[in-house]
Amino acid sequence: MKLVRHIPLNSVDANDCVMTIGNFDGVHKGHHAVLESVVKEAKSLGLPAVVMAFEPQPLEYFQKDKAPARLSTAREKIQLLSDAGMECVYLFRFGQRLANMPAEEFVEILYARLKVKHLIVGDDFCFGKGRTGNFQLLQKEALEHGFTVRNTAPIKVSSERVSSTLIRQSLAAGNFSQTEQYLGRAYTMSGRVGHGDKRGREIGFPTANIRVKNRKSPLKGVFVVTMADEMGARFNGVANVGTRPTVDASTKVLLEVHLFDFEGDLYQQRVHITFLKKLRDELKFSGLDELKKQINEDCKQAKLFLTNT
């Protein structure tokens, strides 16, 4: 798959394509309905299947620290889009220029620069300054400038419209089976293992410390997990996602994973952590002895869950 990034939107020069546009945060079932349509149409027309996404996501530009937590990093998103059959991803920087771009100018870039021959969007797709561009405008512009456009119906699971917001709510509630229905896969976070402060090792529970820089987590608490390393080997364990209030009350959200029956070195490996069950919220204990006792109990509960699944 081809990745195009770090170039101005109005300077790109491309070949004919079938395209979709969006945030694609989490690349959930609703997104897959759009992506499958793009792949099918691209094959029919003999053109590449292309997706346009933005970094940062628009809400992160407008709301800064108040923006909702991401379901996927840019790296994870790109991989998921590739897995879905996209042949090219345009990842454009969302800044003041794009935020203030009139809807008509944005459409002109689609047909004049990106050579879009067929555009497929979600039914709620809006674009341009003040979100003034909509499907009706796209239809009008398509007739005038020689491309075609259609939208897709929303995907519902148990009468709920699948969306990134719904998935964040499901994750916050610790409902991983429901989250899996919305995503079409188990929820996973990935990152590179870095060096920690060895506090876990000191109390008998060494951890793999996963870097989650520049990422606000949709999860907080203690969880049953599996971890896959770069070779594809999988290990069971428990994970803490939070600020470690008993140890040092960090202002950064940390992801720490204690693996069962594991001896080895994971440093600098990119690993994938799949969340299976929430055990509890993160708590502040009176000291390390009380924390150690609780982690022992967490491990017992996790092993019991894994034995019964």
Backbone as numpy.savetxt, mean C-alpha at the origin, in Angstrom:
# Nx Ny Nz CAx CAy CAz Cx Cy Cz
8.56 -5.01 -16.30 7.73 -3.82 -16.30 8.59 -2.57 -16.30
8.18 -1.55 -17.02 8.91 -0.29 -17.11 8.38 0.69 -16.07
9.28 1.34 -15.36 8.92 2.37 -14.38 9.49 3.70 -14.84
8.61 4.70 -14.97 9.02 6.05 -15.36 8.70 6.99 -14.21
9.72 7.65 -13.69 9.50 8.56 -12.55 10.51 9.70 -12.62
10.27 10.71 -11.75 11.18 11.85 -11.62 11.27 12.69 -12.90
10.20 12.72 -13.70 10.18 13.64 -14.84 8.90 14.46 -14.76
8.93 15.71 -15.23 7.72 16.53 -15.21 6.62 15.92 -16.07
5.40 16.01 -15.60 4.27 15.43 -16.31 4.13 15.99 -17.72
4.38 17.30 -17.87 4.16 17.92 -19.18 5.36 17.81 -20.12
6.39 17.05 -19.72 7.54 16.87 -20.60 7.68 15.43 -21.09
6.81 14.55 -20.62 6.89 13.15 -21.03 6.46 13.00 -22.48
7.06 12.05 -23.17 6.70 11.77 -24.55 6.59 10.26 -24.69
5.39 9.75 -24.98 5.15 8.31 -24.93 4.53 7.81 -26.23
4.36 6.49 -26.29 3.70 5.85 -27.41 2.25 5.55 -27.06
1.47 5.12 -28.05 0.06 4.81 -27.82 -0.08 3.79 -26.70
-1.15 3.93 -25.90 -1.34 3.01 -24.77 -2.79 2.99 -24.31
-3.09 2.00 -23.48 -4.33 1.95 -22.71 -3.94 2.28 -21.28
-4.63 3.23 -20.67 -4.18 3.75 -19.37 -5.30 3.79 -18.34
-4.87 3.71 -17.07 -5.73 4.06 -15.96 -4.95 4.98 -15.04
-5.66 5.72 -14.18 -5.04 6.73 -13.32 -5.62 6.60 -11.92
-4.78 6.73 -10.90 -5.29 6.71 -9.54 -4.18 6.60 -8.51
-4.59 6.56 -7.23 -3.64 6.36 -6.15 -3.24 4.90 -6.01
-4.20 4.01 -6.15 -3.98 2.57 -6.04 -3.32 2.20 -4.71
-3.74 2.86 -3.64 -3.18 2.56 -2.33 -3.68 1.19 -1.87
-2.76 0.26 -1.70 -3.11 -1.09 -1.29 -3.42 -2.02 -2.44
-3.72 -1.47 -3.61 -4.08 -2.28 -4.80 -5.06 -3.37 -4.39
-6.27 -2.94 -4.01 -7.30 -3.84 -3.50 -8.20 -4.35 -4.62
-9.26 -5.06 -4.24 -10.13 -5.69 -5.23 -10.79 -4.67 -6.16
-11.13 -3.51 -5.64 -11.70 -2.47 -6.48 -10.71 -2.02 -7.54
-9.46 -1.86 -7.14 -8.41 -1.50 -8.10 -8.21 -2.61 -9.13
-8.25 -3.85 -8.67 -8.02 -4.97 -9.59 -9.09 -5.04 -10.67
-10.31 -4.64 -10.36 -11.35 -4.63 -11.38 -10.97 -3.67 -12.51
-10.42 -2.51 -12.14 -9.97 -1.54 -13.14 -8.76 -2.08 -13.90
-7.79 -2.61 -13.18 -6.55 -3.09 -13.81 -6.82 -4.25 -14.76
-7.73 -5.14 -14.38 -8.07 -6.26 -15.26 -8.71 -5.76 -16.55
-9.52 -4.71 -16.44 -10.13 -4.12 -17.64 -9.07 -3.50 -18.54
-8.08 -2.86 -17.93 -6.99 -2.25 -18.70 -6.20 -3.33 -19.45
-5.85 -4.40 -18.76 -5.09 -5.49 -19.39 -5.88 -6.10 -20.54
-7.16 -6.34 -20.32 -8.00 -6.95 -21.36 -8.10 -6.05 -22.59
-8.33 -4.76 -22.36 -8.46 -3.82 -23.47 -7.12 -3.64 -24.19
-6.04 -3.61 -23.43 -4.72 -3.46 -24.04 -4.39 -4.63 -24.96
-4.72 -5.83 -24.51 -4.48 -7.01 -25.35 -5.33 -6.96 -26.61
-6.58 -6.50 -26.46 -7.49 -6.42 -27.60 -6.97 -5.44 -28.65
-6.39 -4.33 -28.20 -5.92 -3.29 -29.12 -4.45 -3.46 -29.51
-3.77 -4.40 -28.88 -2.36 -4.58 -29.17 -1.49 -3.45 -28.67
-1.90 -2.86 -27.52 -1.18 -1.72 -26.94 -0.72 -2.07 -25.53
0.26 -1.35 -25.00 0.71 -1.61 -23.63 -0.31 -1.15 -22.59
-0.37 -1.90 -21.49 -1.22 -1.55 -20.34 -0.41 -0.66 -19.41
-0.91 0.56 -19.18 -0.14 1.59 -18.47 -0.96 2.15 -17.32
-0.29 2.48 -16.23 -0.96 3.10 -15.09 -0.20 4.38 -14.71
-0.97 5.41 -14.36 -0.40 6.65 -13.84 -0.75 6.76 -12.36
0.27 6.96 -11.53 0.07 7.16 -10.10 0.93 8.34 -9.65
0.78 8.72 -8.39 1.43 9.95 -7.92 2.17 9.71 -6.61
3.26 10.45 -6.45 4.08 10.37 -5.25 4.56 11.78 -4.89
4.18 12.34 -3.73 3.31 11.70 -2.74 1.88 11.59 -3.26
1.05 10.84 -2.53 -0.35 10.79 -2.89 -0.98 12.15 -2.61
-1.97 12.56 -3.41 -2.53 13.91 -3.28 -2.91 14.30 -1.85
-3.54 13.40 -1.10 -3.92 13.76 0.27 -2.70 14.03 1.14
-1.59 13.36 0.85 -0.36 13.60 1.61 0.20 14.98 1.28
-0.02 15.44 0.08 0.42 16.79 -0.30 -0.45 17.84 0.39
-1.76 17.63 0.36 -2.68 18.64 0.88 -2.78 18.61 2.41
-2.74 17.42 3.01 -2.99 17.29 4.44 -1.73 17.04 5.27
-0.61 16.80 4.60 0.67 16.57 5.29 0.53 15.47 6.35
0.87 15.78 7.61 0.87 14.77 8.67 -0.53 14.27 9.02
-1.56 15.00 8.60 -2.93 14.58 8.91 -3.49 13.61 7.87
-2.73 13.33 6.83 -3.18 12.40 5.80 -3.32 11.00 6.39
-4.24 10.21 5.88 -4.42 8.85 6.41 -3.19 7.98 6.16
-3.04 6.95 6.98 -1.92 6.01 6.81 -2.03 5.29 5.48
-0.90 5.06 4.88 -0.87 4.29 3.63 -1.06 2.80 3.91
-1.66 2.12 2.95 -1.73 0.67 3.00 -0.49 0.05 2.36
0.13 0.77 1.46 1.31 0.25 0.76 2.30 1.38 0.50
3.58 1.07 0.58 4.60 2.03 0.19 4.61 2.14 -1.34
5.32 3.13 -1.85 5.45 3.26 -3.30 6.07 2.01 -3.89
7.08 1.47 -3.23 7.75 0.26 -3.72 6.78 -0.92 -3.76
6.02 -1.10 -2.69 5.05 -2.20 -2.64 3.99 -2.03 -3.72
3.52 -0.80 -3.88 2.49 -0.52 -4.88 2.97 -0.86 -6.29
4.18 -0.44 -6.61 4.73 -0.70 -7.94 4.80 -2.21 -8.21
5.23 -2.97 -7.20 5.31 -4.42 -7.36 3.93 -5.03 -7.57
2.94 -4.56 -6.80 1.58 -5.08 -6.94 0.99 -4.73 -8.30
1.28 -3.55 -8.80 0.80 -3.16 -10.13 1.45 -4.02 -11.22
2.72 -4.32 -11.04 3.41 -5.21 -11.98 2.79 -6.60 -11.94
2.53 -7.09 -10.73 1.90 -8.42 -10.58 0.53 -8.47 -11.24
-0.15 -7.31 -11.30 -1.49 -7.25 -11.89 -1.45 -7.15 -13.41
-0.26 -7.11 -14.00 -0.16 -7.12 -15.45 0.16 -5.79 -16.10
0.43 -4.76 -15.29 0.79 -3.48 -15.88 2.18 -3.56 -16.53
2.29 -3.01 -17.72 3.56 -3.05 -18.45 4.40 -1.80 -18.23
3.76 -0.74 -17.77 4.48 0.51 -17.51 3.75 1.27 -16.40
4.51 1.81 -15.47 3.96 2.67 -14.41 4.61 4.04 -14.53
3.78 5.07 -14.72 4.25 6.45 -14.63 3.99 6.92 -13.20
5.06 7.23 -12.48 4.93 7.70 -11.10 5.37 9.16 -11.08
4.39 10.06 -11.11 4.67 11.49 -11.19 4.64 12.13 -9.81
5.51 13.12 -9.63 5.53 13.85 -8.37 4.29 14.74 -8.30
3.55 14.60 -7.18 2.39 15.46 -6.98 2.83 16.65 -6.13
2.87 17.81 -6.76 3.27 19.03 -6.08 2.37 20.18 -6.49
2.86 21.40 -6.32 2.04 22.58 -6.59 1.59 22.65 -8.04
2.47 22.25 -8.96 2.14 22.31 -10.39 0.92 21.44 -10.70
0.92 20.22 -10.23 -0.21 19.33 -10.48 -1.44 19.75 -9.69
-1.23 20.20 -8.46 -2.36 20.59 -7.61 -3.14 21.75 -8.23
-2.45 22.63 -8.96 -3.10 23.80 -9.55 -3.42 23.64 -11.04
-3.18 22.47 -11.58 -3.40 22.26 -13.01 -4.89 22.17 -13.33
-5.39 22.99 -14.25 -6.80 22.88 -14.66 -7.08 21.50 -15.25
-8.30 21.03 -15.07 -8.66 19.70 -15.53 -8.44 19.53 -17.03
-8.78 20.56 -17.81 -8.62 20.47 -19.26 -7.15 20.33 -19.67
-6.27 21.00 -18.96 -4.84 20.88 -19.26 -4.33 19.47 -18.95
-4.83 18.91 -17.87 -4.45 17.54 -17.51 -4.86 16.56 -18.61
-6.08 16.72 -19.11 -6.56 15.84 -20.18 -5.72 16.01 -21.44
-5.31 17.24 -21.73 -4.48 17.48 -22.91 -3.17 16.71 -22.83
-2.60 16.64 -21.63 -1.37 15.86 -21.46 -1.62 14.39 -21.73
-2.81 13.90 -21.36 -3.13 12.49 -21.59 -3.11 12.14 -23.07
-3.79 12.94 -23.88 -3.88 12.57 -25.30 -2.71 13.10 -26.13
-2.12 14.24 -25.74 -1.06 14.83 -26.56 0.32 14.30 -26.19
0.57 14.10 -24.91 1.89 13.68 -24.45 1.98 12.17 -24.21
0.98 11.64 -23.50 1.02 10.23 -23.13 0.39 9.33 -24.19
-0.22 9.94 -25.20 -0.78 9.20 -26.34 -1.80 8.15 -25.88
-2.65 8.53 -24.94 -3.67 7.60 -24.46 -4.72 7.39 -25.55
-4.94 6.14 -25.91 -5.95 5.81 -26.91 -7.23 5.31 -26.26
-7.09 4.71 -25.08 -8.28 4.28 -24.33 -7.97 4.46 -22.85
-8.89 5.10 -22.14 -8.71 5.41 -20.72 -9.79 4.72 -19.92
-9.40 4.02 -18.86 -10.34 3.35 -17.97 -10.12 3.89 -16.56
-11.20 4.36 -15.92 -11.09 4.94 -14.58 -12.18 4.37 -13.69
-12.00 4.56 -12.39 -13.03 4.18 -11.44 -14.22 5.12 -11.54
-15.36 4.69 -11.03 -16.59 5.48 -11.19 -16.56 6.79 -10.40
-15.65 6.90 -9.42 -15.57 8.11 -8.60 -14.34 8.95 -8.92
-13.73 8.73 -10.07 -12.49 9.41 -10.43 -12.71 10.90 -10.67
-11.93 11.73 -9.98 -11.94 13.19 -10.18 -10.49 13.66 -10.31
-10.28 14.80 -10.97 -8.93 15.25 -11.23 -8.94 16.75 -11.50
-7.75 17.34 -11.57 -7.62 18.76 -11.85 -7.78 19.62 -10.61
-7.44 20.89 -10.73 -7.53 21.82 -9.61 -8.94 21.82 -9.03
-9.01 21.64 -7.71 -10.31 21.61 -7.05 -11.14 20.38 -7.38
-10.52 19.36 -7.97 -11.21 18.13 -8.36 -12.41 18.44 -9.27
-12.22 19.40 -10.17 -13.32 19.81 -11.06 -13.49 18.88 -12.25
-12.46 18.09 -12.57 -12.57 17.15 -13.67 -13.28 15.88 -13.25
-14.18 15.38 -14.11 -14.91 14.16 -13.79 -15.10 13.33 -15.06
-15.88 12.26 -14.94 -16.06 11.36 -16.08 -16.77 12.06 -17.24
-17.69 12.95 -16.93 -18.41 13.67 -17.99 -17.45 14.53 -18.81
-16.52 15.20 -18.14 -15.52 15.99 -18.86 -14.64 15.09 -19.72
-14.25 13.94 -19.18 -13.44 13.01 -19.96 -14.17 12.55 -21.21
-15.46 12.27 -21.09 -16.24 11.86 -22.26 -16.25 12.96 -23.33
-16.45 14.19 -22.88 -16.47 15.33 -23.81 -15.12 15.49 -24.51
-14.04 15.45 -23.74 -12.70 15.61 -24.30 -12.34 14.44 -25.22
-12.79 13.25 -24.87 -12.50 12.07 -25.69 -13.11 12.20 -27.08
-14.34 12.69 -27.14 -15.01 12.86 -28.43 -14.28 13.89 -29.30
-13.76 14.92 -28.66 -13.10 15.99 -29.40 -11.68 15.64 -29.84
-11.03 14.73 -29.11 -9.59 14.53 -29.35 -9.22 13.09 -29.71
-10.19 12.28 -30.03 -9.88 10.99 -30.64 -9.39 9.89 -29.74
-9.82 9.89 -28.48 -9.56 8.73 -27.64 -10.88 8.27 -27.03
-10.89 7.11 -26.44 -12.11 6.59 -25.83 -11.91 6.46 -24.33
-13.02 6.47 -23.60 -12.96 6.41 -22.14 -14.16 5.64 -21.61
-13.95 4.91 -20.55 -15.08 4.29 -19.84 -14.72 4.15 -18.37
-15.75 4.02 -17.56 -15.51 3.83 -16.13 -15.97 2.44 -15.71
-15.61 2.05 -14.51 -15.94 0.73 -14.00 -16.84 0.86 -12.78
-17.67 -0.15 -12.58 -18.58 -0.16 -11.44 -17.79 -0.46 -10.16
-18.26 0.04 -9.01 -17.58 -0.28 -7.75 -17.68 -1.76 -7.42
-16.70 -2.27 -6.71 -16.71 -3.65 -6.24 -17.18 -3.66 -4.79
-18.13 -4.52 -4.49 -18.67 -4.61 -3.13 -18.41 -5.99 -2.54
-18.13 -6.01 -1.26 -17.99 -7.24 -0.50 -18.92 -7.13 0.70
-19.87 -8.05 0.80 -20.87 -8.01 1.88 -21.56 -6.64 1.91
-21.94 -6.17 0.74 -22.68 -4.91 0.52 -21.84 -3.65 0.81
-20.57 -3.81 1.16 -19.69 -2.67 1.42 -18.85 -2.37 0.18
-18.80 -1.12 -0.20 -17.93 -0.72 -1.32 -16.47 -0.81 -0.90
-15.70 -1.59 -1.63 -14.29 -1.77 -1.28 -13.52 -0.48 -1.57
-12.81 0.00 -0.57 -12.01 1.22 -0.72 -10.84 1.16 0.25
-9.86 2.00 0.03 -8.71 2.06 0.93 -9.15 2.49 2.33
-10.12 3.39 2.41 -10.64 3.83 3.71 -11.27 2.67 4.46
-12.08 1.87 3.78 -12.71 0.71 4.41 -11.66 -0.27 4.92
-10.61 -0.47 4.15 -9.55 -1.40 4.56 -8.80 -0.87 5.77
-8.54 0.42 5.82 -7.89 0.99 7.01 -8.75 0.78 8.25
-10.05 0.95 8.11 -10.96 0.72 9.23 -10.93 -0.74 9.67
-10.90 -1.64 8.71 -10.86 -3.07 9.01 -9.56 -3.45 9.71
-8.45 -2.88 9.27 -7.16 -3.15 9.91 -7.14 -2.59 11.33
-7.66 -1.39 11.51 -7.68 -0.78 12.84 -8.50 -1.61 13.82
-9.53 -2.30 13.30 -10.37 -3.16 14.14 -9.76 -4.54 14.35
-8.63 -4.81 13.69 -7.99 -6.11 13.83 -8.70 -7.22 13.11
-9.51 -6.88 12.12 -10.28 -7.88 11.39 -9.52 -8.28 10.12
-8.61 -9.22 10.27 -7.73 -9.57 9.15 -8.41 -10.47 8.12
-9.37 -11.27 8.55 -10.09 -12.10 7.57 -10.92 -11.21 6.65
-11.54 -10.17 7.21 -12.31 -9.22 6.40 -11.38 -8.42 5.49
-10.25 -8.00 6.04 -9.27 -7.26 5.25 -8.82 -8.08 4.05
-8.60 -9.37 4.26 -8.17 -10.24 3.16 -9.24 -10.32 2.07
-10.51 -10.29 2.47 -11.59 -10.29 1.47 -11.55 -9.02 0.64
-11.24 -7.89 1.26 -11.21 -6.62 0.55 -9.99 -6.51 -0.37
-8.86 -7.03 0.11 -7.62 -6.92 -0.66 -7.49 -8.01 -1.73
-8.07 -9.17 -1.42 -7.85 -10.33 -2.29 -6.58 -11.07 -1.92
-5.98 -10.71 -0.79 -4.77 -11.35 -0.28 -4.61 -10.92 1.17
-3.75 -11.61 1.90 -3.48 -11.23 3.29 -2.73 -9.90 3.33
-2.94 -9.13 4.40 -2.26 -7.84 4.51 -0.80 -8.04 4.90
0.09 -7.41 4.16 1.53 -7.57 4.35 2.23 -6.22 4.36
3.22 -6.09 5.22 4.12 -4.95 5.20 5.52 -5.46 4.89
6.28 -4.68 4.16 7.64 -5.10 3.82 8.63 -4.00 4.16
9.86 -4.40 4.34 10.90 -3.43 4.64 12.23 -4.13 4.85
13.25 -3.33 5.05 14.59 -3.89 5.23 14.91 -3.99 6.72
15.52 -5.10 7.11 15.88 -5.32 8.51 17.10 -4.47 8.85
16.96 -3.68 9.90 18.06 -2.83 10.34 18.49 -3.18 11.75
19.48 -2.49 12.24 19.98 -2.71 13.59 19.10 -1.96 14.59
18.72 -2.63 15.66 17.98 -2.00 16.74 18.89 -1.72 17.91
18.29 -1.51 19.09 19.10 -1.20 20.28 19.33 -2.43 21.15
18.95 -3.62 20.65 19.19 -4.91 21.33 18.39 -5.04 22.63
17.37 -4.20 22.86 16.58 -4.31 24.09 15.85 -5.66 24.14
15.32 -6.10 22.99 14.62 -7.38 22.97 15.53 -8.53 23.34
16.74 -8.52 22.81 17.70 -9.58 23.11 18.04 -9.61 24.60
18.12 -8.44 25.22 18.47 -8.34 26.64 17.43 -9.01 27.53
16.17 -9.04 27.10 15.12 -9.65 27.92 14.70 -11.02 27.38
15.50 -11.56 26.46 15.24 -12.91 25.98 14.35 -13.03 24.77
14.04 -11.90 24.13 13.19 -11.92 22.95 13.81 -11.08 21.83
14.84 -11.61 21.18 15.48 -10.85 20.09 14.48 -10.56 18.97
14.63 -9.41 18.35 13.68 -9.01 17.31 14.39 -8.60 16.03
13.69 -8.80 14.92 14.09 -8.20 13.65 13.42 -6.84 13.59
14.20 -5.81 13.40 13.68 -4.44 13.39 13.53 -3.96 11.96
12.30 -3.73 11.55 11.99 -3.41 10.17 11.88 -1.90 10.01
12.60 -1.37 9.07 12.57 0.08 8.83 11.25 0.47 8.18
10.56 1.37 8.78 9.30 1.87 8.22 9.38 3.39 8.09
10.52 3.86 7.60 10.75 5.30 7.49 9.70 5.94 6.58
9.31 7.14 6.94 8.35 7.93 6.15 7.02 7.21 5.97
6.68 6.35 6.92 5.44 5.61 6.77 4.63 5.67 8.07
3.40 6.12 7.95 2.46 6.08 9.06 1.73 4.74 8.97
1.77 3.96 10.03 1.23 2.60 9.94 -0.28 2.58 10.17
-1.03 1.80 9.37 -2.47 1.62 9.62 -2.72 0.65 10.77
-1.65 0.04 11.28 -1.76 -0.93 12.37 -1.00 -0.44 13.59
-1.55 -0.74 14.78 -0.83 -0.52 16.03 -1.23 -1.63 16.99
-0.23 -2.21 17.66 -0.53 -3.27 18.61 0.42 -4.44 18.46
-0.02 -5.58 19.00 0.78 -6.81 18.97 0.02 -7.85 18.16
0.74 -8.54 17.26 0.09 -9.39 16.26 0.80 -10.72 16.09
0.03 -11.73 15.69 0.59 -12.98 15.19 0.95 -12.76 13.73
2.17 -13.14 13.35 2.63 -12.87 11.99 3.40 -14.06 11.43
3.59 -14.03 10.12 4.62 -14.84 9.47 5.55 -13.87 8.74
6.81 -14.23 8.67 7.79 -13.41 7.96 8.44 -14.25 6.87
8.56 -13.67 5.68 9.27 -14.31 4.58 10.57 -13.55 4.32
11.69 -14.28 4.23 12.95 -13.61 3.93 13.19 -13.56 2.43
14.35 -13.08 2.02 14.63 -12.89 0.59 14.70 -14.20 -0.18
14.94 -15.31 0.51 15.00 -16.61 -0.14 13.64 -17.29 -0.19
12.63 -16.64 0.42 11.29 -17.22 0.43 10.99 -18.09 1.63
11.97 -18.27 2.52 11.74 -19.05 3.74 10.78 -18.30 4.65
9.87 -19.03 5.29 8.85 -18.40 6.13 9.04 -18.81 7.59
8.81 -17.86 8.49 8.96 -18.09 9.91 7.76 -17.49 10.64
7.33 -18.16 11.70 6.23 -17.66 12.52 6.79 -16.79 13.64
5.94 -15.86 14.11 6.38 -15.03 15.20 5.31 -14.09 15.70
5.72 -13.16 16.54 4.84 -12.08 17.01 5.50 -10.76 16.64
4.66 -9.78 16.34 5.17 -8.46 15.95 4.55 -7.38 16.81
5.34 -6.38 17.12 4.83 -5.18 17.78 4.95 -4.01 16.82
3.85 -3.32 16.60 3.85 -2.11 15.79 3.44 -0.97 16.71
4.37 -0.09 17.01 4.05 0.99 17.94 5.27 1.79 18.33
5.18 2.42 19.50 6.21 3.36 19.93 6.98 2.90 21.17
6.78 1.65 21.61 7.49 1.05 22.75 7.42 1.93 24.00
6.23 2.20 24.54 6.11 3.12 25.67 6.82 2.65 26.94
6.98 1.33 27.12 7.67 0.83 28.31 9.16 1.07 28.23
9.71 1.03 27.02 11.17 1.10 26.84 11.66 2.54 26.71
11.16 3.26 25.70 11.68 4.60 25.49 10.67 5.59 24.92
9.43 5.14 24.73 8.36 6.02 24.22 8.83 6.80 22.99
9.26 6.06 21.97 9.72 6.68 20.73 8.59 7.46 20.08
8.94 8.51 19.38 7.93 9.26 18.63 7.69 8.62 17.27
8.60 7.72 16.85 8.45 7.04 15.57 7.77 5.69 15.78
6.94 5.31 14.81 6.34 3.98 14.84 7.38 2.97 14.40
7.56 1.93 15.21 8.54 0.89 14.93 7.83 -0.44 14.66
8.40 -1.26 13.80 7.90 -2.62 13.55 8.99 -3.58 13.99
8.71 -4.33 15.05 9.66 -5.29 15.60 9.03 -6.67 15.59
9.77 -7.66 15.10 9.24 -9.02 14.97 10.14 -9.99 15.72
9.54 -10.73 16.65 10.24 -11.83 17.33 9.83 -13.13 16.67
10.80 -13.86 16.13 10.54 -15.10 15.42 10.74 -16.29 16.34
9.86 -17.28 16.20 9.96 -18.49 17.02 11.02 -19.43 16.43
11.83 -20.01 17.31 12.78 -21.06 16.90 13.63 -20.62 15.71
14.13 -19.41 15.78 14.94 -18.89 14.67 16.34 -18.53 15.17
17.33 -18.98 14.43 18.71 -18.56 14.66 19.31 -18.20 13.32
19.75 -17.01 13.18 20.30 -16.59 11.90 20.45 -15.08 11.86
20.87 -14.59 10.73 21.13 -13.17 10.54 20.27 -12.65 9.39
19.37 -11.75 9.70 18.49 -11.17 8.68 18.87 -9.74 8.32
19.93 -9.21 8.89 20.28 -7.81 8.69 20.45 -7.48 7.21
19.83 -6.38 6.82 19.85 -5.83 5.46 18.99 -6.62 4.47
18.35 -7.68 4.92 17.43 -8.38 4.04 16.11 -7.62 3.95
15.50 -7.66 2.77 14.15 -7.12 2.61 13.18 -8.25 2.91
12.36 -8.07 3.93 11.46 -9.13 4.38 10.01 -8.68 4.24
9.12 -9.66 4.27 7.69 -9.41 4.11 6.96 -10.01 5.32
6.22 -9.17 6.02 5.52 -9.59 7.23 4.03 -9.64 6.96
3.45 -10.82 7.12 2.02 -11.02 6.91 1.32 -11.08 8.26
0.28 -10.27 8.44 -0.42 -10.16 9.71 -1.62 -11.11 9.72
-1.69 -11.94 10.76 -2.71 -12.99 10.83 -3.77 -12.73 11.89
-3.37 -12.18 13.03 -4.33 -11.97 14.13 -3.79 -10.90 15.07
-4.70 -10.07 15.57 -4.30 -9.09 16.59 -4.46 -9.73 17.97
-3.40 -9.65 18.77 -3.44 -10.20 20.12 -3.88 -9.16 21.14
-3.41 -7.94 21.01 -3.75 -6.90 21.98 -3.24 -5.56 21.48
-3.66 -4.50 22.17 -3.12 -3.17 21.93 -1.73 -3.06 22.57
-0.96 -2.11 22.13 0.32 -1.83 22.78 0.05 -1.20 24.14
0.76 -1.67 25.17 0.54 -1.21 26.54 1.84 -0.68 27.14
1.69 0.16 28.16 2.85 0.60 28.92 2.88 -0.17 30.23
3.98 -0.87 30.48 4.11 -1.68 31.69 4.98 -0.96 32.72
4.92 -1.44 33.96 5.65 -0.78 35.05 7.16 -0.99 34.94
7.56 -2.02 34.21 8.99 -2.29 34.05 9.23 -3.42 33.08
10.51 -3.75 32.89 10.86 -4.77 31.90 10.42 -6.17 32.32
10.38 -6.45 33.63 9.94 -7.77 34.09 8.48 -8.01 33.72
7.65 -7.00 33.91 6.24 -7.13 33.55 6.09 -7.24 32.04
6.89 -6.49 31.30 6.86 -6.57 29.84 7.26 -7.97 29.38
8.32 -8.53 29.96 8.79 -9.87 29.59 7.71 -10.91 29.86
7.03 -10.78 30.98 5.94 -11.71 31.32 4.83 -11.65 30.27
4.49 -10.43 29.83 3.43 -10.28 28.84 3.86 -10.83 27.48
5.11 -10.61 27.10 5.58 -11.15 25.82 5.55 -12.66 25.83
5.89 -13.27 26.97 5.78 -14.72 27.11 4.35 -15.17 26.82
3.40 -14.46 27.39 1.99 -14.80 27.18 1.58 -14.56 25.73
2.07 -13.49 25.12 1.79 -13.23 23.71 2.27 -14.39 22.84
3.48 -14.88 23.13 4.04 -15.98 22.34 3.21 -17.25 22.51
2.76 -17.51 23.73 1.90 -18.68 23.97 0.62 -18.59 23.16
-0.02 -17.42 23.20 -1.27 -17.23 22.48 -1.05 -17.33 20.97
0.06 -16.81 20.50 0.36 -16.86 19.06 0.57 -18.30 18.60
1.33 -19.07 19.38 1.59 -20.47 19.01 0.31 -21.29 19.05
-0.56 -21.01 20.00 -1.84 -21.70 20.06 -2.67 -21.39 18.83
-2.71 -20.12 18.44 -3.45 -19.72 17.23 -2.88 -20.41 16.00
-1.56 -20.43 15.87 -0.93 -21.03 14.70 -1.15 -22.54 14.64
-1.22 -23.17 15.80 -1.46 -24.62 15.86 -2.87 -24.96 15.38
-3.80 -24.05 15.65 -5.22 -24.32 15.34 -5.66 -23.78 13.99
-4.73 -23.23 13.20 -5.11 -22.70 11.88 -4.40 -23.47 10.77
